[in-house]
Coordinates of C-alpha atoms in Angstrom, one line a residue:
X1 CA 0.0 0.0 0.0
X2 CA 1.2 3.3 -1.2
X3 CA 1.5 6.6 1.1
X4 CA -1.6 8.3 -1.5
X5 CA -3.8 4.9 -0.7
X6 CA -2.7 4.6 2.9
X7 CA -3.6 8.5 3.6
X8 CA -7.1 7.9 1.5
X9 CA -8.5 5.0 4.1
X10 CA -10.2 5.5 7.0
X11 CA -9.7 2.5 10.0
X12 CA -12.9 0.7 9.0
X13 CA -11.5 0.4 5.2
X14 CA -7.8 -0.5 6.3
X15 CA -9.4 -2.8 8.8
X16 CA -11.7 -4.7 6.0
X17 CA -8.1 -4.4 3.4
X18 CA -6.6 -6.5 5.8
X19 CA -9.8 -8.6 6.1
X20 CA -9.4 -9.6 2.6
X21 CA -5.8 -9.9 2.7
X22 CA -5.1 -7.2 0.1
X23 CA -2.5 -5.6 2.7
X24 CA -0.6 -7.5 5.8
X25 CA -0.9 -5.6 9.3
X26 CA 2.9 -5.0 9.1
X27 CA 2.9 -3.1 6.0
X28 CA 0.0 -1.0 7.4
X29 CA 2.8 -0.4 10.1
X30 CA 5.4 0.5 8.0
X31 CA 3.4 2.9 6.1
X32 CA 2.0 4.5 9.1
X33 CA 5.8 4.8 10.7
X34 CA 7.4 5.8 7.6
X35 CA 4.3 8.5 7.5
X36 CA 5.2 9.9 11.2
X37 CA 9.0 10.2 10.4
X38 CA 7.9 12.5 7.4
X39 CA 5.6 14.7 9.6
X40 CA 6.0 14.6 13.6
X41 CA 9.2 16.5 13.1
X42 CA 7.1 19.7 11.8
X43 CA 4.1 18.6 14.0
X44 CA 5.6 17.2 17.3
X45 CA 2.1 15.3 17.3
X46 CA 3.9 12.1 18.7
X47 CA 6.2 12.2 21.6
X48 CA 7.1 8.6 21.8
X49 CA 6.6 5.2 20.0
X50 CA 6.9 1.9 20.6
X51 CA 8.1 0.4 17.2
X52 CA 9.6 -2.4 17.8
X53 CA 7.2 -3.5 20.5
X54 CA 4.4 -3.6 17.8
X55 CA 6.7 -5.2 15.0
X56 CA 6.1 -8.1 17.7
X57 CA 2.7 -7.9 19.1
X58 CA 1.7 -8.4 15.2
X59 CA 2.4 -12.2 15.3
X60 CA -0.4 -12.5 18.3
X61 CA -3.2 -11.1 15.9
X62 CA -6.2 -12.9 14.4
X63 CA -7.8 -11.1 11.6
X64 CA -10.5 -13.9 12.1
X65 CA -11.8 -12.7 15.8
X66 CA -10.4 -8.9 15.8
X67 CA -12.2 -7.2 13.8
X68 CA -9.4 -4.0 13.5
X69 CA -6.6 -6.5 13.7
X70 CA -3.2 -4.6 12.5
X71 CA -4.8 -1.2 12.4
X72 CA -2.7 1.4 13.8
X73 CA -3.6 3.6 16.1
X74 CA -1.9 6.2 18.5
X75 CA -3.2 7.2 22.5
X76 CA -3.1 9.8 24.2
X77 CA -0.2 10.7 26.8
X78 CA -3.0 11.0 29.8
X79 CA -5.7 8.1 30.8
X80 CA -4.8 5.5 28.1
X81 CA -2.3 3.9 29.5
X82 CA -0.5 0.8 28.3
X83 CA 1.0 -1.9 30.2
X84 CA 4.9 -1.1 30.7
X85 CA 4.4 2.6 29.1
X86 CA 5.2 5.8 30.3
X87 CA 2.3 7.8 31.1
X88 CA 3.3 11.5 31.7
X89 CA 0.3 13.2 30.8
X90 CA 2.6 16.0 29.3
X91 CA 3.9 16.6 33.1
X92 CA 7.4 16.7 34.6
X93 CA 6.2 15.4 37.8
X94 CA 5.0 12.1 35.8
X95 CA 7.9 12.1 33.5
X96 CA 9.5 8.7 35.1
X97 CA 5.9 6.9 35.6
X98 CA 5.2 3.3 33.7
X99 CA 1.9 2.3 33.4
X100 CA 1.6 -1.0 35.0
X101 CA -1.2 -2.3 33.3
X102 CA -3.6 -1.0 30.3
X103 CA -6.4 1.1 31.0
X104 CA -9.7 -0.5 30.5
X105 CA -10.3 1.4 27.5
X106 CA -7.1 0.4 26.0
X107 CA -7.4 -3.1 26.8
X108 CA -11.2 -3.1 24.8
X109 CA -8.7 -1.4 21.7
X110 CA -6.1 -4.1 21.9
X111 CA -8.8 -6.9 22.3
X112 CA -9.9 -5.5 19.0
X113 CA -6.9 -6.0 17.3
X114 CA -5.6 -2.0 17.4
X115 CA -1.9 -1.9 17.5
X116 CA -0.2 1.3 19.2
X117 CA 2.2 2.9 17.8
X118 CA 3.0 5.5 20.5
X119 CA 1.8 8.1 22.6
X120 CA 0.2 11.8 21.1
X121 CA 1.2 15.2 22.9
X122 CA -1.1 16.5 25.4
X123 CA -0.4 19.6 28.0
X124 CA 0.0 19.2 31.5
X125 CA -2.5 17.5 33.4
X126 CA -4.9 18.1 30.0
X127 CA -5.8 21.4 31.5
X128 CA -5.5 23.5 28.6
X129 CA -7.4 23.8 25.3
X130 CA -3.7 24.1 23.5
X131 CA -1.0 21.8 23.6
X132 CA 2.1 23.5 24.2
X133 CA 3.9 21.5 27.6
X134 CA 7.5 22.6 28.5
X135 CA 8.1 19.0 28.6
X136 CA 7.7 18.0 24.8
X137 CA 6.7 21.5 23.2
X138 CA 4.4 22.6 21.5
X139 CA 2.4 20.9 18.7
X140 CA 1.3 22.3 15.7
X141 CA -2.1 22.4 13.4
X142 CA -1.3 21.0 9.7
X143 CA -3.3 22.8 8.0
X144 CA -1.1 26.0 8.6
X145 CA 1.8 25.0 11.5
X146 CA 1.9 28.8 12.6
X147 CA -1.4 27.9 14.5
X148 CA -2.2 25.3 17.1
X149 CA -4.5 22.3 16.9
X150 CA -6.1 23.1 20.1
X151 CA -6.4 20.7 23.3
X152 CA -5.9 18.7 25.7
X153 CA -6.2 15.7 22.6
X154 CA -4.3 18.1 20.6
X155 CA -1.1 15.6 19.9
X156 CA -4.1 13.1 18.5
X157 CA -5.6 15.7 16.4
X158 CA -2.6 16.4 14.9
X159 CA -1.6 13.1 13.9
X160 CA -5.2 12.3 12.5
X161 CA -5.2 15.4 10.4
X162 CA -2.0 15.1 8.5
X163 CA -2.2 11.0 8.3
X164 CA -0.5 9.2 10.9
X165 CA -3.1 7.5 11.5
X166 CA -6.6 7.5 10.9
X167 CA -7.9 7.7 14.4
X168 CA -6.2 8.4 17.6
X169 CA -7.0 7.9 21.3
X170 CA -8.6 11.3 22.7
X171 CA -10.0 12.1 25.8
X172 CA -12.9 15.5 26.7
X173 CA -13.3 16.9 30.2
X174 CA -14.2 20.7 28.8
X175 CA -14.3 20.0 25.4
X176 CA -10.9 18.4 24.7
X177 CA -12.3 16.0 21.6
X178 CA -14.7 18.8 19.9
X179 CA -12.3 21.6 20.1
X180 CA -9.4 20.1 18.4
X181 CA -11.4 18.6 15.7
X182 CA -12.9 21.9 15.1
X183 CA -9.3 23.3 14.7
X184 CA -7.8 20.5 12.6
X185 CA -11.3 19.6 10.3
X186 CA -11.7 16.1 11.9
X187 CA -14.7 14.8 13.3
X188 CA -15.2 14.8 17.4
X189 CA -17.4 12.7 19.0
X190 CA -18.0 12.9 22.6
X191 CA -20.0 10.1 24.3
X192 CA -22.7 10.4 27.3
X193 CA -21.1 10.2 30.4
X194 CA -20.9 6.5 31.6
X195 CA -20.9 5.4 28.0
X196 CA -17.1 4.2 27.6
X197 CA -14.2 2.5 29.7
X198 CA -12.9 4.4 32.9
X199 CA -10.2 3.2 35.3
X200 CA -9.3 1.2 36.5
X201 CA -8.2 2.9 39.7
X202 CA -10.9 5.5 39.3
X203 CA -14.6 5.0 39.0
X204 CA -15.1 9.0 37.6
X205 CA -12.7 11.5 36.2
X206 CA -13.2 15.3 37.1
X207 CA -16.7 13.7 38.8
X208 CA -17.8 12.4 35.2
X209 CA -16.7 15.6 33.4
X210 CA -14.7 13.8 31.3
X211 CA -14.6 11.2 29.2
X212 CA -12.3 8.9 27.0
X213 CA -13.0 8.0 22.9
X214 CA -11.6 8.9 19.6
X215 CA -11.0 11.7 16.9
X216 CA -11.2 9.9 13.7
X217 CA -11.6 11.9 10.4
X218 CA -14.5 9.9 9.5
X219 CA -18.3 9.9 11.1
X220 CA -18.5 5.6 10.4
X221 CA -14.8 5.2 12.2
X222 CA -16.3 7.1 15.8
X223 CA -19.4 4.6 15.2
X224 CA -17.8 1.4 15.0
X225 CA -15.8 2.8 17.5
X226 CA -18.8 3.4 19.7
X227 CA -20.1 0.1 19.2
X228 CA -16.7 -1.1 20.2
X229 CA -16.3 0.6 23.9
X230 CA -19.7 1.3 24.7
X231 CA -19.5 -0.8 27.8
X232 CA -21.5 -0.8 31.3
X233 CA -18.9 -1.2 34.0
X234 CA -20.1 -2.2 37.8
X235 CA -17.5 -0.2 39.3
X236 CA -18.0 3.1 37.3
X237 CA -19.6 5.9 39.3
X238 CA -21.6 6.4 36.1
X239 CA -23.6 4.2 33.9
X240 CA -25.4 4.6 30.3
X241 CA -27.6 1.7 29.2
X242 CA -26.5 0.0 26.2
X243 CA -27.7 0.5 22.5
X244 CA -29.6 -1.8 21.5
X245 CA -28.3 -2.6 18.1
X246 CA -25.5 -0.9 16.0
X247 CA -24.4 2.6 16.1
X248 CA -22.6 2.5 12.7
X249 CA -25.6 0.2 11.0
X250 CA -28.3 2.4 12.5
X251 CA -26.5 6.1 11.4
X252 CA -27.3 4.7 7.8
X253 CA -31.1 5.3 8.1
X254 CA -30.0 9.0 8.0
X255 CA -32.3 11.9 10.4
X256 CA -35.5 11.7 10.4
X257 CA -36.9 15.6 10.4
X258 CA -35.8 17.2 13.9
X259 CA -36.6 20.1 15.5
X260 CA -33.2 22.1 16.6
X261 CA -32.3 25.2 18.4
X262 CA -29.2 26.9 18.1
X263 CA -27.6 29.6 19.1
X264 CA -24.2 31.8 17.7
X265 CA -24.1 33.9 21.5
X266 CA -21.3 33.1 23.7
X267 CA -22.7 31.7 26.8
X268 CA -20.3 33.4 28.8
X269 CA -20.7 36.8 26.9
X270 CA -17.4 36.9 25.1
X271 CA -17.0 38.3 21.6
X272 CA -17.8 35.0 18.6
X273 CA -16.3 35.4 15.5
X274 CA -18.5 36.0 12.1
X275 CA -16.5 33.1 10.7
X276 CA -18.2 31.3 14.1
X277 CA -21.4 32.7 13.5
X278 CA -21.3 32.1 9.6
X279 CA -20.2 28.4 9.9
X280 CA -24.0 28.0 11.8
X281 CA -26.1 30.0 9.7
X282 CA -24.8 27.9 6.7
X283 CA -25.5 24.5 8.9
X284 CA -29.0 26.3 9.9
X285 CA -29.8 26.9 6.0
X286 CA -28.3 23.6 5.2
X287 CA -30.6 21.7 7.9
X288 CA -33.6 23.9 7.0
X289 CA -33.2 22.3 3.3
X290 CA -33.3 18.9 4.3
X291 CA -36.5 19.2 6.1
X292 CA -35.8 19.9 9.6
X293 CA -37.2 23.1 11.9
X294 CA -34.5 25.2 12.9
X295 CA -35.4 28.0 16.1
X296 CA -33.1 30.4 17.7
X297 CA -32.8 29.2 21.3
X298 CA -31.1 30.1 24.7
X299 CA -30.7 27.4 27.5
X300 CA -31.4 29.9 30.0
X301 CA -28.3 28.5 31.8
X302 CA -26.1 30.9 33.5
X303 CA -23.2 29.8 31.7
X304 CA -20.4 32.3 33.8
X305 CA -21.5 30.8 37.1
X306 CA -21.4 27.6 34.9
X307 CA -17.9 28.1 33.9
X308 CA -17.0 29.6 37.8
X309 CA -18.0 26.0 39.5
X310 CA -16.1 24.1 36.4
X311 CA -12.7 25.6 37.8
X312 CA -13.7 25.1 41.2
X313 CA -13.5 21.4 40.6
X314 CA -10.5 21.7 38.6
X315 CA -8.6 23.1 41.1
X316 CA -10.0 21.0 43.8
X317 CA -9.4 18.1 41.5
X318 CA -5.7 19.2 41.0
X319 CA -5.4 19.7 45.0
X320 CA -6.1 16.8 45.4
X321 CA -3.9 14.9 42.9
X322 CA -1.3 17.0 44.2
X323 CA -1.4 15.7 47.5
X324 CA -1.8 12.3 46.4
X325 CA 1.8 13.1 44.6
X326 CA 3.7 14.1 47.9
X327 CA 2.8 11.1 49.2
X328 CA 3.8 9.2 46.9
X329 CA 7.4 11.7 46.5
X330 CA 7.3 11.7 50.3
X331 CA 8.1 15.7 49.6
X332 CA 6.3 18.3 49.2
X333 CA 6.0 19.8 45.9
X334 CA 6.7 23.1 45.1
X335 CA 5.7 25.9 41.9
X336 CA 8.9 24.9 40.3
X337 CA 7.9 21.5 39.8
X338 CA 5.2 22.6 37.5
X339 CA 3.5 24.8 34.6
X340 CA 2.1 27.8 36.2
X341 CA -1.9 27.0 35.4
X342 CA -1.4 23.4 37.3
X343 CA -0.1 25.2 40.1
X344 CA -2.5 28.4 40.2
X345 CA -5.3 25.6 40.6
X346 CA -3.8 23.7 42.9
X347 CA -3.1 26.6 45.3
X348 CA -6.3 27.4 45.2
X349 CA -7.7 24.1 45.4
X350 CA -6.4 24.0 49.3
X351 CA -8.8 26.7 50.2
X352 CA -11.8 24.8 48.7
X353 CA -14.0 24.1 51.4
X354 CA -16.2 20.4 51.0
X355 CA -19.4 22.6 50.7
X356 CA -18.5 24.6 48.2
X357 CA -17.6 21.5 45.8
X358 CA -20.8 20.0 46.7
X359 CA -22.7 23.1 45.7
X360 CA -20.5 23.7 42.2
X361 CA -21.4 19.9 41.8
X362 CA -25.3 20.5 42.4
X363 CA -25.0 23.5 39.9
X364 CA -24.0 21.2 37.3
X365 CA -27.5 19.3 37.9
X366 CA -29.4 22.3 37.7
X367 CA -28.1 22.7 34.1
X368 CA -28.6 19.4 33.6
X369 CA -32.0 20.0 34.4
X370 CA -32.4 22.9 32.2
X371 CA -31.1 20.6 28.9
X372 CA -33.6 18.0 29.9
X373 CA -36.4 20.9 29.6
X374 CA -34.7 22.1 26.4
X375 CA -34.5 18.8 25.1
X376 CA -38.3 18.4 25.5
X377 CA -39.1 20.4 23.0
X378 CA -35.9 19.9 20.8
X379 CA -34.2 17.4 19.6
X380 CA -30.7 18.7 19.3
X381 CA -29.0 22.0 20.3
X382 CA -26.4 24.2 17.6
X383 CA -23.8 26.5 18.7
X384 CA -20.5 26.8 16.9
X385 CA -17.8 24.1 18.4
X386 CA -15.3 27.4 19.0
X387 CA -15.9 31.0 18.7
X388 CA -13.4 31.2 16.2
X389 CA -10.5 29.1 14.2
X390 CA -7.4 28.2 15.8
X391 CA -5.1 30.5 17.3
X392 CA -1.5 31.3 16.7
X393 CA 1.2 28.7 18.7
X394 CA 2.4 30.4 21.7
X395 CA -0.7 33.2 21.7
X396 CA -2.4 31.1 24.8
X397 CA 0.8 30.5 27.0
X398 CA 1.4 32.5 29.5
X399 CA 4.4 34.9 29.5
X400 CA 6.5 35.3 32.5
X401 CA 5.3 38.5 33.3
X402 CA 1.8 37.0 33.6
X403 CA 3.3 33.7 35.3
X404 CA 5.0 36.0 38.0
X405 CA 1.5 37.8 38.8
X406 CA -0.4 34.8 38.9
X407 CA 2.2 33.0 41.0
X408 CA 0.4 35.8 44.7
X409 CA -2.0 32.8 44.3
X410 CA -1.0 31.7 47.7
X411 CA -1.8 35.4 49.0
X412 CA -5.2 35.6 47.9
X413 CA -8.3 34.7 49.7
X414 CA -10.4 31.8 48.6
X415 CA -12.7 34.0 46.7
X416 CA -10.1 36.0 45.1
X417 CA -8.3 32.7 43.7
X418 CA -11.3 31.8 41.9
X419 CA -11.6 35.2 40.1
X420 CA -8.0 34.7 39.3
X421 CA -8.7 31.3 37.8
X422 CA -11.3 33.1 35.7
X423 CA -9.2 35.5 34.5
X424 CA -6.4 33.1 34.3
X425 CA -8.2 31.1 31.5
X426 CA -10.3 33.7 30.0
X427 CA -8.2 34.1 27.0
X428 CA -8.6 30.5 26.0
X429 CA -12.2 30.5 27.7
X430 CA -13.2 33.2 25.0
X431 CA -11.5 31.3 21.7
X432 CA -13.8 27.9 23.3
X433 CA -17.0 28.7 25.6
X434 CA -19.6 26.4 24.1
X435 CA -18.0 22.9 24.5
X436 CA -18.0 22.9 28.7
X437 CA -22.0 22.8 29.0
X438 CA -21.9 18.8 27.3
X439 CA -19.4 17.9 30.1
X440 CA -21.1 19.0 33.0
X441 CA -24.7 18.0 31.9
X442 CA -23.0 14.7 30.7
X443 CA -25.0 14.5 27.2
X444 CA -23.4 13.6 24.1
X445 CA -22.3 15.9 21.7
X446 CA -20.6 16.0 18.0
X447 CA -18.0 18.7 16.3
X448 CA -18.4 18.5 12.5
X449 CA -16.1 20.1 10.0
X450 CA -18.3 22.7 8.4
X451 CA -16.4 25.9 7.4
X452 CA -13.2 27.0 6.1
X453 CA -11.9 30.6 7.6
X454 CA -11.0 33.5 5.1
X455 CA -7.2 32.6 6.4
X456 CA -8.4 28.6 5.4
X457 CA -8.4 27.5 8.6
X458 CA -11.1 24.4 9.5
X459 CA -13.8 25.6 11.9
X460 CA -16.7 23.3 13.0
X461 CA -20.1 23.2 14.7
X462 CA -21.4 21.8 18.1
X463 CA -24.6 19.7 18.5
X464 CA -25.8 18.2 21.5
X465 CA -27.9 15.5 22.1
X466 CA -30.5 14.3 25.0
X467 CA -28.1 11.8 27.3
X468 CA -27.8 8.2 25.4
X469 CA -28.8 9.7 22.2
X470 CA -25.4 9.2 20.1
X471 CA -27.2 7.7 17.3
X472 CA -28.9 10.8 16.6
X473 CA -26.5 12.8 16.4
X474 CA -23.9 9.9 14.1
X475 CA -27.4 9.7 11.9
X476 CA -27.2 13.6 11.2
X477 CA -23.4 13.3 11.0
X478 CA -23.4 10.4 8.3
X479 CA -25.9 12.9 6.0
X480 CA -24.0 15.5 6.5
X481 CA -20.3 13.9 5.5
X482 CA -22.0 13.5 2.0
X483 CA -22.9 17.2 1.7
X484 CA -21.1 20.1 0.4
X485 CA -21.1 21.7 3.8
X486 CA -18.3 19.1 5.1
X487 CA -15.1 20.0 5.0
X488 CA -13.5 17.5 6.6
X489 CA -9.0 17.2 4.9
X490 CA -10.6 18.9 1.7
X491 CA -7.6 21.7 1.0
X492 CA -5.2 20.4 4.4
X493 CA -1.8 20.8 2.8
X494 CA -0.7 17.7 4.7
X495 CA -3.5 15.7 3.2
X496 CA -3.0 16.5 -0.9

């Protein structure tokens, strides 16, 4: 298999190729290697691999039982660990830990027949919606390498954009699947909460805010995927009920007519770009066309109180993790030891008390509660995926100037960290507001490659679905790959 055909197929083609024996697992390898070497020197998508390791776990597969036996895939550097593999999560603090076993996810991948190549770039503790860690750098969008690809699961985006591979591990806890795919043109699927592998170790992550799945560049790849991990797991805080037949047979039958609000207004009142606000108008015109009622909707959710409780969990989450890691040191950790944004949070994640986390935890209900009533009356909900294309490497990243400011953390009181943290991430907050809702209600929700900037840069839409209801939104996905409207790698430099 050439590089043109290898860069053409999708998982679920190389998968049946090697079904039919018109390409061997290790040539699939080759290719895919041979691809990175050529790229992830420009990209730093991929910040380690595993080459020979897989050279030899191709011998074990059974094309007969697996059905993605010798498809490659990479994971991401942060939950998807594998057996006797770093696992840094882009961290300097983690930069010597070996996974001792797989994750669960990852063992449902491998029991499919996946074989990892290596692990994708992510930043620190997957707290940004960039990646650019001091500990591997930063990575960069292939559609114009000036720009990033977004984050946490940039590193995956990446290498799914500019061929790689054609899917990568990827994990969303604020929008860290839908916001890179909406930089990089791919398509980003996040599941209901509960509906895929977690642990083991951990029966939640961020209290069900996030979740782990895939970017893949096409909408029948995050299907079959879904139909692969969808699992129910007894010792998961969280659990979806099963589908009840196939997610990639059943996004065939295409959408029935829906009803759909949407909405182009930041729900945190920052400024959304007309490219943002064009890219839904066109999907609104476009849906209207095919038969479906389109309304202009708010949620009615206070989305900046919203937003406020998300980073109080962050930094009590990150208070926590941080004690867990002096422990483990036996010393205490200290600002030096990390990026400035882990350790803003983590001050201030001391001064949490128990019932304000409970209360930022109930908050998260209420908008729950306020989708469900939304979702009475309509099926799915528009808003753009980000409020405008990527933005340049390095623009996001804090200088030391502001680094040195935001290290008085430990001076403030409780209430002024939090408006510190607010401020800390409002720069990235405004390029991404509408992807955090989905993580905190726990519904489903979809990024699809719709629009190409004036400065041909990919930008996609948001829709979210009623909890469990993934097949409606693959159904409206699947129609709308065949359209004009999606972009997907048409005009990605690293794709032609």
């Amino acid at each position: 298999m050439n590089q043109s055909e290898y860069l053409s197929h999708d998982a679920t083609a190389l998968a049946e190729a090697i079904q039919q024996k018109e390409v061997s697992p290790r040539e699939l390898v080759e290719a895919a290697f041979a691809r990175l070497e050529e790229v992830n020197p420009q990209l730093q998508a991929v910040i380690r691999t595993r080459r020979e390791k897989v050279l030899r776990e191709i011998d074990a597969l059974d094309p007969s039982q697996q059905p993605f036996a010798g498809v490659p895939i990479l994971l991401k550097d942060i939950s998807q660990a594998v057996a006797g593999e770093p696992l840094t999560a882009g961290a300097r603090l983690l930069s010597s830990q070996v996974a001792q076993q797989d994750s669960h996810l990852v063992a449902k991948l491998r029991e499919a027949g996946f074989l990892f190549l290596g692990q994708t770039n992510t930043p620190e503790f997957g707290l940004k919606n960039i990646t650019e860690p001091e500990l591997y750098g930063a990575t960069r969008n292939p559609w114009n390498p000036a720009y990033s690809p977004g984050g946490s699961s940039g590193g995956s985006a990446a290498a799914v954009a500019s061929g790689i591979v054609p899917l990568a591990g990827a994990s969303d806890g604020g929008g860290s699947i839908r916001i890179p795919a909406s930089f990089t043109g791919l398509f980003g699927l996040k599941p209901t909460r509960g509906r895929t592998p977690v642990g083991p170790g951990v029966g939640r992550q961020w209290q069900g805010a996030s979740i782990d799945f895939v970017l893949t560049r096409s909408v029948r790849d995050s299907a079959a995927l879904l139909d692969l991990l969808q699992t129910i797991q007894p010792e998961a805080a969280f659990q979806t009920p099963l589908f009840d037949g196939s997610f990639r047979e059943d996004m065939k039958q295409g959408s029935q007519p829906l009803r759909i609000a949407f909405t182009t207004a930041s729900p945190v009142g920052t400024p959304v770009s007309e490219e943002a606000k064009q890219a839904v108008h066109k999907t609104v015109a476009w849906l209207k066309a095919q038969g479906h009622q389109v309304e202009e909707k708010e949620t009615g959710i206070d989305g900046i109180r919203l937003m406020q409780d998300y980073y109080l969990m962050n930094s009590g989450e990150m208070a926590t993790m941080v004690a867990s890691m002096e422990k483990s040191l036996n010393r205490r950790i200290t600002a030096q030891d990390m990026e400035i944004v882990s350790w803003v949070l983590s001050e201030a994640g001391k001064k949490v008390t128990a019932a304000e986390y409970a209360a930022s935890l109930t908050s998260w209900d209420t908008a729950a509660a306020k989708m469900a009533e939304l979702h009475q009356t309509y099926d799915l909900y528009l808003t753009p995926a980000s409020a405008d294309a990527a933005p340049q490497v390095g623009e996001l990243t804090h200088t030391p100037q502001e680094a040195e400011e935001l290290m008085k953390v430990s001076q403030l009181s409780p209430s002024e960290q939090q408006s510190l943290i607010y401020d800390m991430f409002l720069p990235s907050l405004t390029y991404t507001p509408f992807t955090q809702l989905a993580n905190l209600t726990g519904q489903p929700a979809m990024s699809v490659p719709v629009h190409l900037t004036a400065d041909h840069l990919p930008l996609g839409v948001q829709f979210i679905a009623p909890k469990g209801m993934e097949n409606r939104l693959l159904q409206l996905a699947y129609t709308l790959e065949q359209s004009e409207l999606w972009v997907g790698m048409k005009g990605n430099p690293f794709m032609e």
